[in-house]
């Protein structure tokens, strides 16, 4: 895809520099990153995917500072061009998803197998080293694939423009479409039982809310005394027999939970693709996508390791 850097008319009556617009878009991305970080900051160092998310945020901040410096200095005094920054940024971010997801899956899958040398802080150092290696390899990839030369485009009506070739992350598009199709297929396989399961979920939610929570609490989870949760044993057994057939399989429960959480994000990604709105890799690879992908990895590993 082509990012328009400058545009003008042959008569000289019109000239536009798009550097400020790129800076504004990147600032919006950093703002989105800050919003995601505010919700999961305490968990970033506990896994490889968390460290990757922190590194993406730091690189986004550096990229914003670099684009802001080019904007303030101007093309004449700036040591690098805006095209150089955008081309290399898109190439670097485009190389990140596959190795990050692969190493993240291995990290979650091998977590119970860590020996004493992999406990914190050794495990944290291992995650930081792997993250740094991924970024170094992505940087090498950008040096080999990024095109930093400006391309001139002539439009009808005497309007010209200078554009920069930036890369779009096809992996993110395929990921969003593939996950959405998988969710729809799972829903179609069990569509007859979905109303009963949703009704049972609402009943259990209401039953939990009716129990007075004790003073003990941790984050979003509330605890109550065991005696308060115990009712008549015969009633509990009858309820278990009645609702056992209504209990959904684990993979369906995970799919429903993931779908209700990330449906809006997946719909937005698919809508951009259907409308032909190409998104460069340095925008589509963000903390929101990493959290979505992390949810897929955690759910997959949890399901595979369940009894």
CSV table of N, CA and C in Angstrom, one decimal, residues 134-285:
chain,number,residue,atom,x,y,z
A,134,UNK,N,13.4,-11.3,18.9
A,134,UNK,CA,12.4,-11.1,17.9
A,134,UNK,C,12.5,-9.7,17.3
A,135,UNK,N,12.7,-8.7,18.1
A,135,UNK,CA,12.8,-7.4,17.5
A,135,UNK,C,14.0,-7.2,16.6
A,136,UNK,N,15.1,-7.8,17.0
A,136,UNK,CA,16.4,-7.8,16.2
A,136,UNK,C,16.1,-8.4,14.9
A,137,UNK,N,15.5,-9.6,14.9
A,137,UNK,CA,15.2,-10.3,13.6
A,137,UNK,C,14.2,-9.5,12.8
A,138,UNK,N,13.3,-8.9,13.4
A,138,UNK,CA,12.3,-8.0,12.6
A,138,UNK,C,13.1,-6.8,12.0
A,139,UNK,N,14.0,-6.3,12.8
A,139,UNK,CA,14.8,-5.2,12.2
A,139,UNK,C,15.7,-5.6,11.0
A,140,UNK,N,16.3,-6.8,11.1
A,140,UNK,CA,17.0,-7.3,10.0
A,140,UNK,C,16.1,-7.5,8.8
A,141,UNK,N,14.9,-8.0,9.0
A,141,UNK,CA,13.9,-8.2,8.0
A,141,UNK,C,13.6,-6.9,7.3
A,142,UNK,N,13.4,-5.8,8.1
A,142,UNK,CA,13.1,-4.5,7.6
A,142,UNK,C,14.2,-3.9,6.7
A,143,UNK,N,15.4,-4.2,7.1
A,143,UNK,CA,16.5,-3.7,6.3
A,143,UNK,C,16.6,-4.4,4.9
A,144,UNK,N,16.1,-5.6,4.8
A,144,UNK,CA,16.1,-6.3,3.6
A,144,UNK,C,14.9,-6.1,2.7
A,145,UNK,N,13.8,-5.6,3.3
A,145,UNK,CA,12.5,-5.6,2.6
A,145,UNK,C,11.9,-4.2,2.5
A,146,UNK,N,12.3,-3.2,3.3
A,146,UNK,CA,11.7,-1.9,3.3
A,146,UNK,C,12.2,-1.1,2.1
A,147,UNK,N,11.2,-0.4,1.5
A,147,UNK,CA,11.5,0.5,0.3
A,147,UNK,C,11.3,1.9,0.8
A,148,UNK,N,12.4,2.7,0.9
A,148,UNK,CA,12.4,4.0,1.5
A,148,UNK,C,12.4,5.1,0.4
A,149,UNK,N,12.3,4.8,-0.9
A,149,UNK,CA,12.3,5.8,-1.9
A,149,UNK,C,10.9,6.3,-2.1
A,150,UNK,N,10.8,7.6,-2.3
A,150,UNK,CA,9.5,8.2,-2.5
A,150,UNK,C,9.1,8.0,-4.0
A,151,UNK,N,7.8,7.7,-4.1
A,151,UNK,CA,7.2,7.4,-5.4
A,151,UNK,C,6.3,8.5,-5.8
A,152,UNK,N,6.4,9.1,-7.0
A,152,UNK,CA,5.6,10.2,-7.5
A,152,UNK,C,4.3,9.6,-8.2
A,153,UNK,N,3.2,10.1,-7.8
A,153,UNK,CA,1.9,9.6,-8.4
A,153,UNK,C,1.2,10.8,-9.1
A,154,UNK,N,0.8,10.7,-10.3
A,154,UNK,CA,0.0,11.7,-11.0
A,154,UNK,C,-1.4,11.4,-11.1
A,155,UNK,N,-2.3,12.3,-10.6
A,155,UNK,CA,-3.7,12.1,-10.6
A,155,UNK,C,-4.3,12.9,-11.8
A,156,UNK,N,-5.5,12.5,-12.2
A,156,UNK,CA,-6.2,13.3,-13.2
A,156,UNK,C,-6.6,14.7,-12.6
A,157,UNK,N,-6.5,15.7,-13.4
A,157,UNK,CA,-6.8,17.0,-13.0
A,157,UNK,C,-5.6,17.8,-12.6
A,158,UNK,N,-4.4,17.3,-12.9
A,158,UNK,CA,-3.2,18.1,-12.6
A,158,UNK,C,-2.7,18.0,-11.1
A,159,UNK,N,-3.2,17.0,-10.4
A,159,UNK,CA,-2.7,16.9,-9.0
A,159,UNK,C,-1.7,15.8,-8.9
A,160,UNK,N,-0.6,16.1,-8.2
A,160,UNK,CA,0.5,15.1,-8.0
A,160,UNK,C,0.7,14.8,-6.5
A,161,UNK,N,1.4,13.7,-6.3
A,161,UNK,CA,1.6,13.3,-4.9
A,161,UNK,C,2.9,12.5,-4.8
A,162,UNK,N,3.5,12.6,-3.6
A,162,UNK,CA,4.6,11.7,-3.3
A,162,UNK,C,4.2,10.7,-2.3
A,163,UNK,N,4.4,9.4,-2.6
A,163,UNK,CA,4.0,8.4,-1.7
A,163,UNK,C,5.1,7.5,-1.3
A,164,UNK,N,4.9,6.8,-0.2
A,164,UNK,CA,5.8,5.9,0.4
A,164,UNK,C,5.2,4.5,0.5
A,165,UNK,N,5.9,3.5,0.0
A,165,UNK,CA,5.4,2.1,0.1
A,165,UNK,C,5.5,1.6,1.5
A,166,UNK,N,4.4,1.2,2.1
A,166,UNK,CA,4.4,0.6,3.5
A,166,UNK,C,3.7,-0.7,3.4
A,167,UNK,N,4.0,-1.6,4.3
A,167,UNK,CA,3.5,-2.9,4.3
A,167,UNK,C,2.2,-3.1,5.2
A,168,UNK,N,1.3,-3.9,4.7
A,168,UNK,CA,0.1,-4.2,5.5
A,168,UNK,C,0.3,-5.6,6.0
A,169,UNK,N,-0.2,-5.8,7.3
A,169,UNK,CA,-0.1,-7.1,7.9
A,169,UNK,C,-1.2,-8.0,7.5
A,170,UNK,N,-0.9,-8.9,6.5
A,170,UNK,CA,-1.9,-9.9,6.1
A,170,UNK,C,-2.2,-10.9,7.2
A,171,UNK,N,-1.2,-11.1,8.0
A,171,UNK,CA,-1.4,-12.1,9.1
A,171,UNK,C,-2.5,-11.7,10.0
A,172,UNK,N,-2.6,-10.4,10.4
A,172,UNK,CA,-3.6,-9.9,11.2
A,172,UNK,C,-5.0,-10.1,10.6
A,173,UNK,N,-5.1,-9.8,9.3
A,173,UNK,CA,-6.3,-10.0,8.6
A,173,UNK,C,-6.8,-11.4,8.6
A,174,UNK,N,-5.8,-12.3,8.2
A,174,UNK,CA,-6.2,-13.7,8.2
A,174,UNK,C,-6.5,-14.3,9.6
A,175,UNK,N,-5.8,-13.7,10.6
A,175,UNK,CA,-6.1,-14.1,12.0
A,175,UNK,C,-7.5,-13.7,12.4
A,176,UNK,N,-7.9,-12.5,12.1
A,176,UNK,CA,-9.2,-12.0,12.4
A,176,UNK,C,-10.3,-12.8,11.7
A,177,UNK,N,-10.1,-13.0,10.4
A,177,UNK,CA,-11.1,-13.7,9.6
A,177,UNK,C,-11.2,-15.2,10.1
A,178,UNK,N,-10.0,-15.8,10.3
A,178,UNK,CA,-10.0,-17.2,10.7
A,178,UNK,C,-10.7,-17.5,12.0
A,179,UNK,N,-10.4,-16.6,13.0
A,179,UNK,CA,-11.0,-16.7,14.3
A,179,UNK,C,-12.5,-16.5,14.3
A,180,UNK,N,-12.9,-15.5,13.5
A,180,UNK,CA,-14.3,-15.3,13.3
A,180,UNK,C,-15.1,-16.4,12.7
A,181,UNK,N,-14.5,-17.0,11.7
A,181,UNK,CA,-15.1,-18.2,11.0
A,181,UNK,C,-15.2,-19.3,12.0
A,182,UNK,N,-14.1,-19.6,12.8
A,182,UNK,CA,-14.1,-20.7,13.8
A,182,UNK,C,-15.2,-20.5,14.8
A,183,UNK,N,-15.4,-19.2,15.3
A,183,UNK,CA,-16.4,-19.0,16.3
A,183,UNK,C,-17.8,-19.2,15.7
A,184,UNK,N,-18.1,-18.8,14.5
A,184,UNK,CA,-19.4,-19.0,13.8
A,184,UNK,C,-19.6,-20.5,13.6
A,185,UNK,N,-18.6,-21.3,13.2
A,185,UNK,CA,-18.8,-22.7,13.0
A,185,UNK,C,-19.1,-23.4,14.4
A,186,UNK,N,-18.5,-23.0,15.4
A,186,UNK,CA,-18.8,-23.6,16.7
A,186,UNK,C,-20.2,-23.3,17.2
A,187,UNK,N,-20.6,-22.0,16.9
A,187,UNK,CA,-22.0,-21.6,17.3
A,187,UNK,C,-23.0,-22.4,16.5
A,188,UNK,N,-22.7,-22.6,15.2
A,188,UNK,CA,-23.7,-23.3,14.4
A,188,UNK,C,-23.8,-24.8,14.8
A,189,UNK,N,-22.7,-25.4,15.3
A,189,UNK,CA,-22.8,-26.8,15.7
A,189,UNK,C,-23.7,-27.0,16.9
A,190,UNK,N,-23.8,-25.9,17.7
A,190,UNK,CA,-24.5,-26.1,19.0
A,190,UNK,C,-25.7,-25.0,19.1
A,191,UNK,N,-26.2,-24.6,18.0
A,191,UNK,CA,-27.2,-23.5,18.1
A,191,UNK,C,-28.4,-23.9,18.7
A,192,UNK,N,-28.8,-25.2,18.7
A,192,UNK,CA,-30.0,-25.7,19.3
A,192,UNK,C,-30.0,-25.6,20.9
A,193,UNK,N,-28.8,-25.7,21.4
A,193,UNK,CA,-28.6,-25.8,22.9
A,193,UNK,C,-28.2,-24.4,23.5
A,194,UNK,N,-27.9,-23.5,22.6
A,194,UNK,CA,-27.4,-22.2,23.1
A,194,UNK,C,-28.4,-21.5,24.0
A,195,UNK,N,-29.7,-21.4,23.7
A,195,UNK,CA,-30.7,-20.7,24.6
A,195,UNK,C,-30.7,-21.3,26.0
A,196,UNK,N,-30.6,-22.7,26.1
A,196,UNK,CA,-30.7,-23.3,27.4
A,196,UNK,C,-29.4,-23.0,28.2
A,197,UNK,N,-28.3,-23.0,27.5
A,197,UNK,CA,-27.0,-22.8,28.2
A,197,UNK,C,-26.9,-21.3,28.7
A,198,UNK,N,-27.4,-20.4,27.8
A,198,UNK,CA,-27.4,-19.0,28.2
A,198,UNK,C,-28.4,-18.8,29.4
A,199,UNK,N,-29.5,-19.5,29.4
A,199,UNK,CA,-30.4,-19.4,30.5
A,199,UNK,C,-29.8,-19.9,31.8
A,200,UNK,N,-29.1,-21.0,31.7
A,200,UNK,CA,-28.4,-21.6,32.9
A,200,UNK,C,-27.3,-20.6,33.4
A,201,UNK,N,-26.6,-20.0,32.4
A,201,UNK,CA,-25.6,-19.1,32.8
A,201,UNK,C,-26.1,-17.9,33.6
A,202,UNK,N,-27.3,-17.4,33.1
A,202,UNK,CA,-27.9,-16.3,33.8
A,202,UNK,C,-28.4,-16.7,35.2
A,203,UNK,N,-28.9,-17.9,35.3
A,203,UNK,CA,-29.4,-18.4,36.6
A,203,UNK,C,-28.2,-18.5,37.6
A,204,UNK,N,-27.1,-19.0,37.1
A,204,UNK,CA,-26.0,-19.2,38.0
A,204,UNK,C,-25.4,-17.8,38.4
A,205,UNK,N,-25.5,-16.9,37.5
A,205,UNK,CA,-25.0,-15.5,37.8
A,205,UNK,C,-25.9,-14.8,38.8
A,206,UNK,N,-27.2,-15.0,38.7
A,206,UNK,CA,-28.1,-14.4,39.7
A,206,UNK,C,-27.9,-15.1,41.0
A,207,UNK,N,-27.7,-16.4,41.1
A,207,UNK,CA,-27.5,-17.1,42.3
A,207,UNK,C,-26.2,-16.6,43.0
A,208,UNK,N,-25.2,-16.4,42.2
A,208,UNK,CA,-23.9,-15.9,42.8
A,208,UNK,C,-24.1,-14.5,43.3
A,209,UNK,N,-24.9,-13.6,42.6
A,209,UNK,CA,-25.1,-12.3,43.1
A,209,UNK,C,-25.9,-12.2,44.4
A,210,UNK,N,-26.8,-13.2,44.6
A,210,UNK,CA,-27.6,-13.2,45.8
A,210,UNK,C,-26.8,-13.6,47.0
A,211,UNK,N,-25.7,-14.2,46.9
A,211,UNK,CA,-24.8,-14.6,48.0
A,211,UNK,C,-24.1,-13.3,48.5
A,212,UNK,N,-24.2,-13.1,49.9
A,212,UNK,CA,-23.5,-11.9,50.4
A,212,UNK,C,-22.0,-12.1,50.4
A,213,UNK,N,-21.3,-11.3,49.7
A,213,UNK,CA,-19.8,-11.5,49.7
A,213,UNK,C,-19.2,-11.2,51.0
A,214,UNK,N,-18.2,-11.9,51.4
A,214,UNK,CA,-17.5,-11.6,52.6
A,214,UNK,C,-16.4,-10.5,52.4
A,215,UNK,N,-15.7,-10.2,53.4
A,215,UNK,CA,-14.8,-9.1,53.3
A,215,UNK,C,-13.6,-9.4,52.4
A,216,UNK,N,-13.3,-10.7,52.3
A,216,UNK,CA,-12.2,-11.1,51.5
A,216,UNK,C,-12.5,-10.9,50.0
A,217,UNK,N,-11.6,-10.2,49.4
A,217,UNK,CA,-11.7,-10.0,47.9
A,217,UNK,C,-10.4,-9.8,47.3
A,218,UNK,N,-10.3,-10.1,46.0
A,218,UNK,CA,-9.1,-10.0,45.3
A,218,UNK,C,-9.4,-9.7,43.8
A,219,UNK,N,-9.1,-8.5,43.4
A,219,UNK,CA,-9.4,-8.0,42.0
A,219,UNK,C,-10.9,-8.1,41.8
A,220,UNK,N,-11.3,-8.8,40.7
A,220,UNK,CA,-12.7,-8.9,40.4
A,220,UNK,C,-13.4,-10.1,41.1
A,221,UNK,N,-12.6,-10.9,41.7
A,221,UNK,CA,-13.2,-12.2,42.3
A,221,UNK,C,-13.6,-12.0,43.7
A,222,UNK,N,-14.8,-12.5,44.0
A,222,UNK,CA,-15.3,-12.4,45.4
A,222,UNK,C,-15.5,-13.8,46.0
A,223,UNK,N,-15.2,-13.8,47.3
A,223,UNK,CA,-15.3,-15.1,48.0
A,223,UNK,C,-16.3,-15.0,49.1
A,224,UNK,N,-16.9,-16.1,49.4
A,224,UNK,CA,-17.9,-16.2,50.4
A,224,UNK,C,-17.5,-17.5,51.3
A,225,UNK,N,-18.1,-17.5,52.5
A,225,UNK,CA,-17.8,-18.7,53.3
A,225,UNK,C,-18.4,-19.9,52.7
A,226,UNK,N,-17.7,-21.0,52.9
A,226,UNK,CA,-18.2,-22.3,52.4
A,226,UNK,C,-19.6,-22.6,52.9
A,227,UNK,N,-19.8,-22.3,54.1
A,227,UNK,CA,-21.1,-22.7,54.7
A,227,UNK,C,-22.3,-21.9,54.0
A,228,UNK,N,-22.0,-20.7,53.5
A,228,UNK,CA,-23.0,-20.0,52.8
A,228,UNK,C,-23.4,-20.5,51.5
A,229,UNK,N,-22.4,-21.1,50.8
A,229,UNK,CA,-22.6,-21.7,49.5
A,229,UNK,C,-23.2,-23.1,49.6
A,230,UNK,N,-23.1,-23.7,50.8
A,230,UNK,CA,-23.7,-25.1,50.9
A,230,UNK,C,-25.2,-25.0,51.2
A,231,UNK,N,-25.9,-25.7,50.5
A,231,UNK,CA,-27.4,-25.8,50.8
A,231,UNK,C,-27.7,-27.2,51.2
A,232,UNK,N,-28.9,-27.5,51.0
A,232,UNK,CA,-29.3,-28.9,51.3
A,232,UNK,C,-28.7,-29.8,50.3
A,233,UNK,N,-28.1,-30.9,50.7
A,233,UNK,CA,-27.3,-31.8,49.8
A,233,UNK,C,-28.2,-32.4,48.8
A,234,UNK,N,-29.4,-32.8,49.2
A,234,UNK,CA,-30.3,-33.4,48.3
A,234,UNK,C,-30.7,-32.4,47.2
A,235,UNK,N,-30.9,-31.2,47.6
A,235,UNK,CA,-31.3,-30.2,46.6
A,235,UNK,C,-30.2,-30.0,45.6
A,236,UNK,N,-28.9,-30.0,46.1
A,236,UNK,CA,-27.8,-29.8,45.3
A,236,UNK,C,-27.6,-30.9,44.3
A,237,UNK,N,-27.9,-32.1,44.8
A,237,UNK,CA,-27.7,-33.3,43.9
A,237,UNK,C,-28.8,-33.3,42.8
A,238,UNK,N,-30.0,-32.9,43.2
A,238,UNK,CA,-31.1,-32.9,42.2
A,238,UNK,C,-30.8,-31.8,41.2
A,239,UNK,N,-30.3,-30.7,41.6
A,239,UNK,CA,-30.0,-29.6,40.7
A,239,UNK,C,-28.8,-30.0,39.8
A,240,UNK,N,-27.9,-30.8,40.3
A,240,UNK,CA,-26.8,-31.2,39.5
A,240,UNK,C,-27.3,-32.2,38.4
A,241,UNK,N,-28.2,-33.1,38.8
A,241,UNK,CA,-28.7,-34.1,37.8
A,241,UNK,C,-29.6,-33.3,36.8
A,242,UNK,N,-30.3,-32.3,37.2
A,242,UNK,CA,-31.1,-31.6,36.3
A,242,UNK,C,-30.4,-30.8,35.3
A,243,UNK,N,-29.2,-30.2,35.7
A,243,UNK,CA,-28.5,-29.3,34.8
A,243,UNK,C,-27.3,-29.9,34.2
A,244,UNK,N,-27.0,-31.2,34.5
A,244,UNK,CA,-25.8,-31.8,34.0
A,244,UNK,C,-25.8,-31.8,32.5
A,245,UNK,N,-27.0,-32.2,31.9
A,245,UNK,CA,-27.1,-32.3,30.5
A,245,UNK,C,-27.1,-30.9,29.8
A,246,UNK,N,-27.3,-29.9,30.6
A,246,UNK,CA,-27.3,-28.5,30.1
A,246,UNK,C,-25.9,-27.9,30.1
A,247,UNK,N,-25.0,-28.5,30.7
A,247,UNK,CA,-23.7,-27.9,30.8
A,247,UNK,C,-23.0,-28.0,29.5
A,248,UNK,N,-22.5,-26.9,29.0
A,248,UNK,CA,-21.8,-26.9,27.6
A,248,UNK,C,-20.4,-27.5,27.8
A,249,UNK,N,-19.9,-28.1,26.7
A,249,UNK,CA,-18.5,-28.5,26.7
A,249,UNK,C,-17.5,-27.4,27.0
A,250,UNK,N,-16.3,-27.7,27.4
A,250,UNK,CA,-15.4,-26.7,27.8
A,250,UNK,C,-15.0,-25.8,26.6
A,251,UNK,N,-14.8,-26.4,25.4
A,251,UNK,CA,-14.4,-25.6,24.3
A,251,UNK,C,-15.4,-24.6,23.9
A,252,UNK,N,-16.7,-25.0,24.1
A,252,UNK,CA,-17.8,-24.1,23.7
A,252,UNK,C,-17.9,-22.9,24.7
A,253,UNK,N,-17.6,-23.2,26.0
A,253,UNK,CA,-17.6,-22.2,27.0
A,253,UNK,C,-16.5,-21.2,26.8
A,254,UNK,N,-15.3,-21.7,26.4
A,254,UNK,CA,-14.2,-20.8,26.1
A,254,UNK,C,-14.5,-20.0,24.8
A,255,UNK,N,-15.2,-20.6,23.9
A,255,UNK,CA,-15.5,-19.9,22.6
A,255,UNK,C,-16.5,-18.8,22.9
A,256,UNK,N,-17.5,-19.1,23.7
A,256,UNK,CA,-18.5,-18.1,24.0
A,256,UNK,C,-17.9,-16.9,24.8
A,257,UNK,N,-17.1,-17.2,25.7
A,257,UNK,CA,-16.4,-16.2,26.5
A,257,UNK,C,-15.5,-15.3,25.6
A,258,UNK,N,-14.8,-15.9,24.7
A,258,UNK,CA,-13.9,-15.2,23.8
A,258,UNK,C,-14.8,-14.3,22.9
A,259,UNK,N,-15.8,-14.9,22.3
A,259,UNK,CA,-16.6,-14.2,21.3
A,259,UNK,C,-17.3,-13.0,21.9
A,260,UNK,N,-17.9,-13.1,23.1
A,260,UNK,CA,-18.5,-12.0,23.7
A,260,UNK,C,-17.5,-10.9,24.1
A,261,UNK,N,-16.3,-11.2,24.4
A,261,UNK,CA,-15.3,-10.2,24.7
A,261,UNK,C,-14.7,-9.5,23.5
A,262,UNK,N,-14.5,-10.3,22.4
A,262,UNK,CA,-13.7,-9.7,21.3
A,262,UNK,C,-14.5,-9.6,20.0
A,263,UNK,N,-15.8,-9.8,20.1
A,263,UNK,CA,-16.7,-9.7,18.9
A,263,UNK,C,-16.6,-8.3,18.2
A,264,UNK,N,-16.6,-7.3,19.0
A,264,UNK,CA,-16.6,-5.9,18.4
A,264,UNK,C,-15.3,-5.7,17.7
A,265,UNK,N,-14.2,-6.1,18.3
A,265,UNK,CA,-12.9,-5.9,17.7
A,265,UNK,C,-12.8,-6.7,16.4
A,266,UNK,N,-13.2,-7.9,16.4
A,266,UNK,CA,-13.1,-8.8,15.2
A,266,UNK,C,-14.0,-8.2,14.1
A,267,UNK,N,-15.2,-7.8,14.4
A,267,UNK,CA,-16.1,-7.2,13.4
A,267,UNK,C,-15.5,-5.9,12.8
A,268,UNK,N,-14.8,-5.1,13.6
A,268,UNK,CA,-14.1,-3.9,13.1
A,268,UNK,C,-13.0,-4.3,12.1
A,269,UNK,N,-12.2,-5.3,12.4
A,269,UNK,CA,-11.1,-5.7,11.5
A,269,UNK,C,-11.7,-6.3,10.2
A,270,UNK,N,-12.7,-7.1,10.3
A,270,UNK,CA,-13.3,-7.6,9.1
A,270,UNK,C,-14.0,-6.5,8.3
A,271,UNK,N,-14.6,-5.6,8.9
A,271,UNK,CA,-15.3,-4.5,8.2
A,271,UNK,C,-14.3,-3.7,7.4
A,272,UNK,N,-13.1,-3.4,8.0
A,272,UNK,CA,-12.1,-2.6,7.3
A,272,UNK,C,-11.6,-3.4,6.1
A,273,UNK,N,-11.5,-4.7,6.2
A,273,UNK,CA,-11.1,-5.5,5.0
A,273,UNK,C,-12.1,-5.5,4.0
A,274,UNK,N,-13.4,-5.7,4.3
A,274,UNK,CA,-14.5,-5.7,3.3
A,274,UNK,C,-14.6,-4.4,2.6
A,275,UNK,N,-14.4,-3.3,3.4
A,275,UNK,CA,-14.6,-1.9,2.8
A,275,UNK,C,-13.3,-1.5,2.0
A,276,UNK,N,-12.3,-2.3,2.0
A,276,UNK,CA,-11.1,-1.9,1.3
A,276,UNK,C,-10.2,-0.9,2.0
A,277,UNK,N,-10.4,-0.8,3.3
A,277,UNK,CA,-9.6,0.2,4.1
A,277,UNK,C,-8.3,-0.5,4.6
A,278,UNK,N,-7.3,-0.3,3.8
A,278,UNK,CA,-6.0,-1.0,4.2
A,278,UNK,C,-5.4,-0.3,5.4
A,279,UNK,N,-4.9,-1.1,6.3
A,279,UNK,CA,-4.3,-0.5,7.5
A,279,UNK,C,-2.8,-1.0,7.6
A,280,UNK,N,-1.9,0.0,7.7
A,280,UNK,CA,-0.5,-0.4,7.7
A,280,UNK,C,-0.1,-1.2,9.0
A,281,UNK,N,0.9,-2.0,8.9
A,281,UNK,CA,1.3,-2.9,9.9
A,281,UNK,C,1.6,-2.2,11.2
A,282,UNK,N,2.2,-1.0,11.2
A,282,UNK,CA,2.5,-0.3,12.4
A,282,UNK,C,1.3,0.3,13.1
A,283,UNK,N,0.1,0.1,12.5
A,283,UNK,CA,-1.1,0.5,13.2
A,283,UNK,C,-1.9,-0.8,13.6
A,284,UNK,N,-2.0,-1.7,12.7
A,284,UNK,CA,-2.8,-2.9,13.1
A,284,UNK,C,-2.1,-3.8,14.1
A,285,UNK,N,-0.8,-3.8,14.2
A,285,UNK,CA,-0.1,-4.5,15.3
A,285,UNK,C,-0.1,-3.6,16.5
